Tab-separated table of C-alpha atoms in Angstrom:
chain	number	residue	atom	x	y	z
A	26	MET	CA	1.647	-87.521	-38.127
A	27	LEU	CA	-1.844	-87.271	-36.185
A	28	ASN	CA	-4.540	-86.581	-38.751
A	29	TRP	CA	-6.898	-84.023	-36.323
A	30	GLU	CA	-9.479	-83.767	-38.112
A	31	SER	CA	-10.518	-87.557	-37.288
A	32	ILE	CA	-10.292	-86.422	-33.485
A	33	PHE	CA	-12.193	-83.254	-33.622
A	34	ALA	CA	-15.890	-83.428	-32.576
A	35	THR	CA	-18.740	-83.523	-35.245
A	36	ARG	CA	-19.706	-80.383	-34.057
A	37	SER	CA	-16.554	-78.703	-35.168
A	38	SER	CA	-17.398	-79.307	-38.867
A	39	ARG	CA	-19.665	-76.073	-38.334
A	40	MET	CA	-17.554	-73.973	-37.047
A	41	ARG	CA	-16.107	-71.212	-39.934
A	42	ALA	CA	-14.356	-68.114	-39.778
A	43	SER	CA	-16.180	-65.058	-39.459
A	44	GLU	CA	-16.346	-62.561	-43.238
A	45	ILE	CA	-16.354	-59.657	-41.165
A	46	ARG	CA	-14.088	-60.568	-38.815
A	47	GLU	CA	-11.783	-60.986	-42.045
A	48	LEU	CA	-12.894	-58.213	-43.460
A	49	LEU	CA	-12.095	-55.853	-40.728
A	50	LYS	CA	-8.266	-56.978	-41.163
A	51	LEU	CA	-9.122	-54.535	-44.208
A	52	LEU	CA	-9.529	-51.083	-41.743
A	53	ASP	CA	-5.683	-51.018	-42.129
A	54	ARG	CA	-5.302	-50.897	-45.707
A	55	PRO	CA	-5.527	-46.780	-45.921
A	56	ASP	CA	-6.462	-47.289	-49.583
A	57	ILE	CA	-9.618	-49.137	-48.573
A	58	ILE	CA	-12.667	-47.292	-48.068
A	59	SER	CA	-14.743	-49.823	-45.406
A	60	PHE	CA	-18.236	-49.737	-44.443
A	61	ALA	CA	-17.580	-53.907	-44.271
A	62	GLY	CA	-17.193	-53.906	-39.744
A	63	GLY	CA	-20.128	-52.385	-38.293
A	64	ILE	CA	-18.205	-51.056	-35.207
A	65	PRO	CA	-17.903	-47.963	-32.988
A	66	ASP	CA	-16.061	-45.622	-33.640
A	67	PRO	CA	-12.935	-45.055	-31.702
A	68	ALA	CA	-12.909	-41.642	-31.519
A	69	LEU	CA	-16.425	-41.678	-29.298
A	70	PHE	CA	-15.005	-43.770	-26.467
A	71	PRO	CA	-14.786	-41.932	-23.087
A	72	ASP	CA	-11.810	-42.791	-22.874
A	73	GLN	CA	-10.936	-40.435	-20.446
A	74	GLU	CA	-13.778	-41.562	-18.014
A	75	PHE	CA	-12.013	-44.762	-18.521
A	76	LYS	CA	-8.620	-43.867	-17.171
A	77	ALA	CA	-10.527	-41.856	-14.404
A	78	ALA	CA	-12.127	-45.432	-13.252
A	79	TYR	CA	-8.959	-48.013	-13.484
A	80	ALA	CA	-6.998	-44.999	-11.185
A	81	ASP	CA	-9.898	-44.288	-8.955
A	82	ILE	CA	-9.976	-48.608	-8.721
A	83	PHE	CA	-5.675	-48.834	-8.494
A	84	ASN	CA	-5.802	-45.490	-5.768
A	85	SER	CA	-8.365	-47.912	-3.593
A	86	SER	CA	-8.756	-50.913	-1.084
A	87	ALA	CA	-11.165	-52.332	-4.051
A	88	VAL	CA	-7.808	-52.899	-6.128
A	89	ASN	CA	-7.422	-55.946	-4.536
A	90	SER	CA	-10.882	-57.426	-4.998
A	91	ALA	CA	-10.424	-55.845	-8.995
A	92	LEU	CA	-7.620	-58.401	-9.048
A	93	GLN	CA	-9.129	-61.120	-7.554
A	94	TYR	CA	-11.713	-64.357	-8.298
A	95	SER	CA	-15.441	-62.951	-7.965
A	96	VAL	CA	-18.534	-64.193	-7.955
A	97	SER	CA	-20.379	-65.487	-11.117
A	98	GLU	CA	-23.364	-63.979	-11.720
A	99	GLY	CA	-21.287	-60.603	-11.792
A	100	TYR	CA	-20.256	-57.602	-9.863
A	101	LYS	CA	-23.263	-56.904	-7.657
A	102	PRO	CA	-22.773	-52.683	-7.667
A	103	LEU	CA	-23.055	-52.781	-11.987
A	104	ARG	CA	-25.570	-55.611	-12.167
A	105	GLU	CA	-28.329	-53.135	-9.132
A	106	TRP	CA	-27.342	-50.364	-12.245
A	107	LEU	CA	-28.596	-52.792	-14.720
A	108	VAL	CA	-31.527	-53.079	-12.956
A	109	LYS	CA	-32.439	-49.585	-12.748
A	110	GLN	CA	-31.863	-49.284	-16.041
A	111	MET	CA	-33.807	-52.678	-17.147
A	112	ALA	CA	-37.013	-50.294	-15.329
A	113	ALA	CA	-36.445	-47.659	-17.536
A	114	LEU	CA	-37.418	-49.601	-20.179
A	115	ASN	CA	-40.666	-51.229	-18.020
A	116	ILE	CA	-38.619	-54.318	-17.248
A	117	PRO	CA	-38.891	-54.716	-13.606
A	118	CYS	CA	-36.224	-57.273	-11.643
A	119	GLU	CA	-34.160	-58.361	-9.500
A	120	LEU	CA	-30.446	-59.306	-9.126
A	121	GLU	CA	-32.218	-62.679	-8.989
A	122	ASN	CA	-32.258	-61.864	-12.860
A	123	VAL	CA	-29.649	-60.269	-13.984
A	124	PHE	CA	-26.583	-61.727	-14.860
A	125	ILE	CA	-23.497	-60.445	-16.578
A	126	VAL	CA	-21.081	-61.846	-19.689
A	127	SER	CA	-17.765	-61.842	-21.363
A	128	GLY	CA	-19.832	-59.319	-23.962
A	129	SER	CA	-23.554	-60.687	-25.645
A	130	GLN	CA	-21.513	-62.812	-27.662
A	131	GLN	CA	-20.963	-64.721	-24.883
A	132	GLY	CA	-24.075	-64.992	-23.918
A	133	LEU	CA	-25.559	-66.088	-26.698
A	134	ASP	CA	-23.241	-69.232	-26.882
A	135	TYR	CA	-24.279	-70.213	-23.563
A	136	LEU	CA	-27.993	-70.384	-24.847
A	137	GLY	CA	-27.322	-72.158	-28.117
A	138	LYS	CA	-25.454	-74.343	-25.093
A	139	LEU	CA	-28.432	-74.202	-22.877
A	140	PHE	CA	-30.708	-75.117	-26.047
A	141	LEU	CA	-30.115	-76.733	-28.366
A	142	SER	CA	-29.073	-80.925	-28.127
A	143	PRO	CA	-28.311	-81.674	-32.441
A	144	ASP	CA	-30.745	-81.755	-34.992
A	145	ASP	CA	-32.863	-78.882	-32.725
A	146	THR	CA	-35.125	-75.684	-34.689
A	147	ALA	CA	-34.375	-72.687	-33.943
A	148	LEU	CA	-36.060	-70.427	-35.642
A	149	VAL	CA	-34.422	-66.740	-37.060
A	150	THR	CA	-34.836	-64.282	-39.492
A	151	TRP	CA	-33.615	-64.190	-42.700
A	152	PRO	CA	-31.409	-62.928	-42.236
A	153	THR	CA	-29.803	-62.716	-39.365
A	154	TYR	CA	-27.143	-61.496	-36.836
A	155	LEU	CA	-23.960	-63.734	-38.485
A	156	GLY	CA	-22.378	-63.966	-35.088
A	157	ALA	CA	-25.459	-65.742	-33.744
A	158	LEU	CA	-25.461	-68.146	-36.396
A	159	GLN	CA	-21.614	-69.189	-35.415
A	160	ALA	CA	-22.552	-69.597	-32.139
A	161	PHE	CA	-25.929	-71.761	-32.159
A	162	ASN	CA	-23.782	-73.581	-35.369
A	163	ALA	CA	-21.499	-75.402	-32.957
A	164	TYR	CA	-24.620	-76.740	-30.999
A	165	GLU	CA	-25.222	-78.454	-34.118
A	166	PRO	CA	-29.454	-77.057	-34.947
A	167	THR	CA	-31.310	-76.472	-38.367
A	168	TYR	CA	-33.336	-73.453	-38.971
A	169	ASP	CA	-36.138	-72.331	-39.675
A	170	GLN	CA	-37.234	-69.133	-40.897
A	171	LEU	CA	-39.222	-66.279	-38.660
A	172	THR	CA	-41.513	-64.121	-39.914
A	173	PRO	CA	-42.187	-62.097	-37.522
A	174	ASN	CA	-45.510	-60.139	-39.250
A	175	GLY	CA	-45.683	-63.545	-40.966
A	176	ASN	CA	-48.688	-66.357	-40.743
A	177	ARG	CA	-47.485	-69.594	-41.029
A	178	THR	CA	-49.009	-71.912	-38.653
A	179	PRO	CA	-47.199	-73.217	-35.133
A	180	ASP	CA	-47.874	-76.978	-36.744
A	181	SER	CA	-46.305	-76.056	-39.220
A	182	TYR	CA	-42.866	-74.998	-37.681
A	183	ARG	CA	-43.526	-78.202	-35.403
A	184	ALA	CA	-44.121	-80.283	-38.078
A	185	GLN	CA	-40.688	-79.475	-39.608
A	186	ALA	CA	-38.931	-79.666	-36.976
A	187	SER	CA	-39.878	-82.536	-36.683
A	188	ALA	CA	-38.679	-84.228	-39.821
A	189	ALA	CA	-35.364	-82.548	-39.235
A	190	GLY	CA	-35.541	-85.017	-36.478
A	191	GLY	CA	-35.744	-82.597	-32.891
A	192	LYS	CA	-38.263	-79.714	-31.676
A	193	VAL	CA	-38.192	-76.164	-31.880
A	194	LYS	CA	-36.542	-74.886	-29.205
A	195	PHE	CA	-36.659	-70.843	-29.298
A	196	ALA	CA	-37.215	-68.100	-31.598
A	197	TYR	CA	-34.185	-65.343	-31.406
A	198	LEU	CA	-34.032	-62.136	-33.146
A	199	SER	CA	-33.070	-58.201	-32.828
A	200	ALA	CA	-36.372	-55.830	-32.504
A	201	ASP	CA	-34.394	-52.814	-32.902
A	202	PHE	CA	-32.245	-51.686	-35.418
A	203	ALA	CA	-31.910	-55.498	-36.804
A	204	ASN	CA	-27.350	-56.453	-37.157
A	205	PRO	CA	-27.483	-56.439	-40.574
A	206	THR	CA	-30.710	-54.713	-41.815
A	207	GLY	CA	-30.460	-52.038	-39.573
A	208	GLU	CA	-34.705	-52.458	-39.294
A	209	THR	CA	-37.573	-52.724	-36.413
A	210	VAL	CA	-39.815	-54.906	-35.473
A	211	ASP	CA	-43.065	-53.294	-34.684
A	212	GLN	CA	-45.594	-54.133	-32.086
A	213	ALA	CA	-47.641	-56.356	-33.902
A	214	GLY	CA	-44.853	-58.040	-34.520
A	215	ARG	CA	-43.756	-58.800	-31.757
A	216	GLU	CA	-47.226	-60.049	-30.124
A	217	LYS	CA	-46.625	-61.918	-33.424
A	218	VAL	CA	-43.364	-63.430	-32.259
A	219	LEU	CA	-44.418	-63.966	-27.915
A	220	ALA	CA	-47.660	-65.339	-29.589
A	221	LEU	CA	-46.009	-68.063	-31.604
A	222	ALA	CA	-43.338	-68.146	-28.788
A	223	GLU	CA	-46.528	-69.499	-26.266
A	224	GLU	CA	-48.030	-71.848	-28.992
A	225	LEU	CA	-44.418	-73.704	-29.572
A	226	ASP	CA	-43.113	-73.892	-25.880
A	227	ILE	CA	-40.399	-72.278	-27.009
A	228	ALA	CA	-37.786	-69.716	-25.270
A	229	VAL	CA	-37.616	-66.033	-26.936
A	230	ILE	CA	-34.160	-64.721	-27.093
A	231	GLU	CA	-34.185	-60.946	-27.681
A	232	ASP	CA	-30.682	-59.651	-29.197
A	233	ALA	CA	-31.476	-56.114	-27.894
A	234	ALA	CA	-27.256	-55.035	-28.801
A	235	TYR	CA	-28.680	-51.669	-30.122
A	236	GLN	CA	-31.771	-50.917	-28.365
A	237	SER	CA	-30.087	-47.522	-27.092
A	238	LEU	CA	-29.021	-46.319	-30.103
A	239	ARG	CA	-32.665	-44.870	-32.301
A	240	TYR	CA	-32.418	-41.383	-33.929
A	241	ASP	CA	-36.198	-41.470	-34.677
A	242	GLY	CA	-39.354	-42.274	-34.568
A	243	ASN	CA	-41.248	-43.112	-31.305
A	244	PRO	CA	-39.140	-46.311	-29.001
A	245	ILE	CA	-41.400	-49.799	-28.979
A	246	ALA	CA	-41.367	-51.403	-26.089
A	247	PRO	CA	-38.757	-53.891	-25.243
A	248	ILE	CA	-40.284	-58.076	-26.225
A	249	LEU	CA	-39.529	-58.849	-22.894
A	250	ALA	CA	-41.494	-55.616	-21.477
A	251	THR	CA	-44.521	-56.602	-23.580
A	252	GLU	CA	-43.922	-60.080	-21.817
A	253	ILE	CA	-43.411	-59.007	-17.885
A	254	ALA	CA	-47.192	-56.675	-19.000
A	255	LYS	CA	-49.440	-59.394	-19.904
A	256	ASN	CA	-47.798	-62.451	-17.331
A	257	GLY	CA	-47.252	-59.464	-14.675
A	258	HIS	CA	-43.382	-60.671	-13.577
A	259	ILE	CA	-40.465	-61.768	-14.894
A	260	ASN	CA	-40.112	-65.470	-13.639
A	261	ASP	CA	-42.870	-65.935	-15.480
A	262	THR	CA	-41.838	-64.850	-18.352
A	263	ARG	CA	-40.799	-66.826	-21.513
A	264	THR	CA	-37.804	-63.288	-23.054
A	265	ILE	CA	-34.351	-63.557	-22.234
A	266	TYR	CA	-33.197	-59.734	-23.237
A	267	CYS	CA	-29.298	-59.926	-23.827
A	268	GLY	CA	-27.728	-56.780	-23.751
A	269	SER	CA	-24.149	-54.700	-24.071
A	270	PHE	CA	-22.259	-51.959	-23.639
A	271	SER	CA	-20.142	-52.952	-26.378
A	272	LYS	CA	-21.840	-50.173	-28.686
A	273	THR	CA	-22.163	-47.755	-25.774
A	274	LEU	CA	-19.179	-47.128	-23.699
A	275	ALA	CA	-16.216	-50.530	-25.084
A	276	PRO	CA	-16.259	-53.311	-27.077
A	277	GLY	CA	-13.083	-53.846	-25.670
A	278	LEU	CA	-13.523	-54.912	-22.072
A	279	ARG	CA	-15.896	-57.639	-23.392
A	280	VAL	CA	-18.664	-56.736	-21.172
A	281	GLY	CA	-22.481	-57.957	-21.520
A	282	PHE	CA	-25.568	-58.803	-19.511
A	283	ILE	CA	-28.840	-60.760	-19.722
A	284	VAL	CA	-31.747	-60.153	-18.031
A	285	ALA	CA	-34.640	-63.497	-18.046
A	286	ASN	CA	-36.645	-65.591	-15.618
A	287	ALA	CA	-34.251	-66.392	-12.360
A	288	ALA	CA	-34.695	-69.829	-13.706
A	289	VAL	CA	-32.939	-69.752	-16.472
A	290	ILE	CA	-30.437	-67.305	-14.752
A	291	ARG	CA	-29.651	-70.073	-12.865
A	292	LYS	CA	-28.448	-72.002	-15.171
A	293	LEU	CA	-26.163	-69.960	-17.153
A	294	VAL	CA	-24.123	-69.422	-13.736
A	295	LEU	CA	-23.832	-73.122	-14.214
A	296	MET	CA	-22.149	-72.444	-17.257
A	297	LYS	CA	-19.828	-69.343	-16.697
A	298	GLN	CA	-18.401	-71.615	-13.702
A	299	ALA	CA	-17.622	-74.710	-16.187
A	300	ALA	CA	-16.881	-72.222	-18.859
A	301	ASP	CA	-14.357	-68.666	-17.498
A	302	LEU	CA	-15.580	-68.410	-14.134
A	303	HIS	CA	-16.523	-65.487	-14.402
A	304	SER	CA	-16.199	-62.220	-16.509
A	305	SER	CA	-13.657	-59.608	-15.998
A	306	THR	CA	-13.722	-58.135	-12.570
A	307	ILE	CA	-11.248	-54.968	-12.512
A	308	ASN	CA	-13.468	-54.497	-15.929
A	309	GLN	CA	-17.198	-54.832	-14.689
A	310	ILE	CA	-16.278	-52.379	-12.180
A	311	ALA	CA	-15.288	-50.131	-14.603
A	312	ILE	CA	-17.888	-50.588	-15.906
A	313	ALA	CA	-20.272	-49.867	-13.370
A	314	HIS	CA	-17.674	-46.733	-12.848
A	315	VAL	CA	-18.688	-45.098	-16.129
A	316	ALA	CA	-21.793	-45.423	-16.654
A	317	GLU	CA	-23.291	-44.758	-12.706
A	318	ARG	CA	-21.687	-40.731	-13.766
A	319	GLY	CA	-22.602	-41.218	-17.685
A	320	PHE	CA	-23.620	-43.329	-19.473
A	321	ASP	CA	-26.824	-40.662	-20.837
A	322	ALA	CA	-24.655	-38.303	-21.792
A	323	GLN	CA	-22.306	-40.989	-23.637
A	324	VAL	CA	-25.089	-42.316	-25.639
A	325	ALA	CA	-26.318	-38.808	-26.038
A	326	LYS	CA	-22.854	-38.143	-27.971
A	327	ILE	CA	-23.232	-41.386	-30.083
A	328	LYS	CA	-26.890	-40.349	-31.801
A	329	SER	CA	-25.604	-37.187	-32.399
A	330	VAL	CA	-22.426	-38.411	-34.590
A	331	TYR	CA	-24.168	-41.926	-35.659
A	332	SER	CA	-27.635	-40.444	-36.664
A	333	HIS	CA	-25.769	-37.729	-38.761
A	334	ARG	CA	-24.045	-40.426	-40.272
A	335	ARG	CA	-27.270	-41.976	-41.565
A	336	ASN	CA	-28.215	-39.192	-43.079
A	337	VAL	CA	-25.540	-38.666	-44.677
A	338	MET	CA	-25.399	-42.334	-46.703
A	339	LEU	CA	-28.978	-42.380	-46.839
A	340	ALA	CA	-28.367	-39.132	-48.718
A	341	ALA	CA	-25.752	-40.589	-50.544
A	342	LEU	CA	-27.132	-43.251	-51.796
A	343	GLU	CA	-30.137	-41.888	-53.089
A	344	LYS	CA	-28.172	-39.605	-55.005
A	345	TYR	CA	-25.670	-42.774	-56.348
A	346	MET	CA	-27.229	-45.966	-56.630
A	347	PRO	CA	-29.022	-47.079	-59.937
A	348	ALA	CA	-32.024	-48.148	-60.334
A	349	GLY	CA	-33.300	-51.516	-59.481
A	350	THR	CA	-30.860	-50.762	-56.387
A	351	SER	CA	-32.922	-50.556	-52.903
A	352	TRP	CA	-32.392	-50.089	-49.492
A	353	THR	CA	-33.277	-49.961	-45.883
A	354	LYS	CA	-34.000	-46.626	-43.530
A	355	PRO	CA	-33.241	-47.509	-40.148
A	356	GLU	CA	-34.070	-45.527	-37.740
A	357	GLY	CA	-31.006	-46.505	-35.119
A	358	GLY	CA	-28.711	-48.542	-34.631
A	359	MET	CA	-25.647	-49.092	-37.602
A	360	PHE	CA	-25.846	-51.087	-40.668
A	361	ILE	CA	-27.934	-50.079	-43.453
A	362	TRP	CA	-28.834	-53.129	-45.908
A	363	VAL	CA	-28.201	-53.316	-49.568
A	364	THR	CA	-30.532	-55.419	-52.079
A	365	LEU	CA	-29.514	-55.310	-55.540
A	366	PRO	CA	-31.681	-56.088	-59.078
A	367	LYS	CA	-31.774	-59.967	-59.639
A	368	GLY	CA	-28.539	-61.329	-61.100
A	369	ILE	CA	-25.694	-59.448	-59.145
A	370	ASP	CA	-23.607	-61.516	-56.758
A	371	GLY	CA	-23.149	-59.180	-53.584
A	372	ALA	CA	-19.282	-61.220	-53.127
A	373	LYS	CA	-18.481	-61.515	-56.790
A	374	LEU	CA	-19.032	-57.612	-56.042
A	375	LEU	CA	-17.340	-57.286	-53.403
A	376	ALA	CA	-13.627	-58.983	-55.053
A	377	LYS	CA	-14.301	-56.492	-58.103
A	378	SER	CA	-15.215	-53.692	-55.773
A	379	LEU	CA	-11.776	-54.604	-53.629
A	380	GLU	CA	-10.330	-54.674	-56.899
A	381	THR	CA	-11.176	-51.243	-58.368
A	382	ALA	CA	-13.104	-48.822	-56.099
A	383	LYS	CA	-11.537	-49.673	-53.105
A	384	VAL	CA	-14.237	-50.090	-51.041
A	385	ALA	CA	-15.464	-52.457	-48.655
A	386	PHE	CA	-19.365	-53.667	-47.974
A	387	VAL	CA	-20.458	-57.119	-46.357
A	388	PRO	CA	-21.744	-59.703	-48.990
A	389	GLY	CA	-25.548	-60.319	-47.529
A	390	LYS	CA	-25.010	-64.503	-48.109
A	391	ALA	CA	-23.388	-64.801	-44.915
A	392	PHE	CA	-26.904	-63.305	-42.550
A	393	PHE	CA	-28.890	-66.303	-44.268
A	394	ALA	CA	-28.975	-69.283	-42.630
A	395	ASP	CA	-30.137	-71.121	-45.832
A	396	GLY	CA	-27.632	-69.915	-47.767
A	397	SER	CA	-29.494	-67.535	-49.815
A	398	GLY	CA	-29.070	-63.643	-50.259
A	399	GLU	CA	-27.042	-62.983	-52.915
A	400	ASN	CA	-28.266	-60.287	-54.118
A	401	THR	CA	-27.964	-58.030	-50.712
A	402	PHE	CA	-24.668	-56.631	-48.851
A	403	ARG	CA	-24.288	-54.385	-45.388
A	404	VAL	CA	-22.858	-50.987	-45.277
A	405	SER	CA	-22.230	-49.374	-41.229
A	406	PHE	CA	-21.771	-45.655	-41.714
A	407	SER	CA	-20.383	-45.589	-37.623
A	408	CYS	CA	-16.668	-45.301	-38.274
A	409	ALA	CA	-16.760	-43.617	-41.529
A	410	ASN	CA	-17.451	-39.268	-41.973
A	411	ASP	CA	-18.781	-37.706	-44.419
A	412	GLN	CA	-15.932	-37.635	-47.165
A	413	MET	CA	-15.650	-41.814	-46.683
A	414	ILE	CA	-19.635	-42.066	-47.644
A	415	GLU	CA	-19.814	-39.541	-50.906
A	416	GLU	CA	-16.857	-40.402	-51.955
A	417	GLY	CA	-17.332	-44.379	-51.263
A	418	ILE	CA	-20.897	-44.855	-52.474
A	419	SER	CA	-20.386	-42.646	-55.275
A	420	ARG	CA	-17.844	-45.823	-56.569
A	421	LEU	CA	-20.396	-48.115	-55.210
A	422	GLY	CA	-23.453	-46.463	-57.560
A	423	ALA	CA	-20.900	-46.552	-60.619
A	424	LEU	CA	-19.422	-49.939	-59.783
A	425	ILE	CA	-23.326	-51.573	-59.978
A	426	GLU	CA	-25.046	-49.571	-62.421
A	427	SER	CA	-21.323	-51.337	-64.771
A	428	GLU	CA	-22.117	-54.850	-63.616
A	429	ILE	CA	-25.963	-53.543	-64.667
A	430	GLY	CA	-25.108	-52.970	-68.003
A	431	GLY	CA	-22.282	-55.495	-68.313
């Protein structure tokens, strides 16, 4: 019998099942109140708009091209629409700067493949998006902590990367309403990240998956916009902007995009050609159809619902969480990050919660590249109604109180 483990590439040993993907299975259990999956509420999907879009495609001569192979860069009208959207964010760009991927997760995988050799260093926040760690892990990097408003010197990063056997290659962060914390990096922090990247001569990967979902507070310019304002042209920048339609239109269609220096886009196109040739043409056409006819209205609908649910969850946390517990107060996105009193392990708390309180959340340790964060967890309000939030947070608060007392 073949010992498969003996012939797998060494990189495969760093691939782990996503705790979040596993927890999503709990959504099918009617007895569980789930705050685990950071997924859009399907009741808010523009299903009728997509029904009309696909009908238009199949009732026109465009159906043949929609079902055919296509260019690796992506559907041109969709990329043209994105050029306009980027301009509204003070990111002037051309078609050569826009690339369509099969969900932004594929984009992160490509970027890991593009930049990371074994033992190179990726700078990530503590905590950071679990999907990014999974994407980068396959390319066998080491990690160092990125602190946007910290005071570490570039030389300290260089020294640590050298000791690990490689070089620093990029800084990855979600600047707006980050997954998992819901926090936003202020303008000063964004400028410090750019300054650090310039000193180290590395790329900046700006994960903007939640950028459209601001509920209050003043918008902050994307890192790429800040860099263009300084350098004058997108082709003179080091920031790579990763966006997605998954949180605004429909995650199941798997359409994301990257906006960056044309030199980076050209390399990514080559990777696309080697991987899956191109993203689904018919899905790109449908996304373009729906986006052109009502993207702003769709985003406004989502924001109205999610901002209310965020407010309900923040009020419930204030009402039910025991002393010694703290949480973030996000201005947008889908997540709230809870810090437990020292000594309470989030993973062990989840096991007890599923058994007794019947509430699911994501333990925080999974989001830390160094394996810390045991006394933290993430909750999402996007798919929970008022009653679920009130009841679920009440049960969690009682469970945490009992753990403190125990």
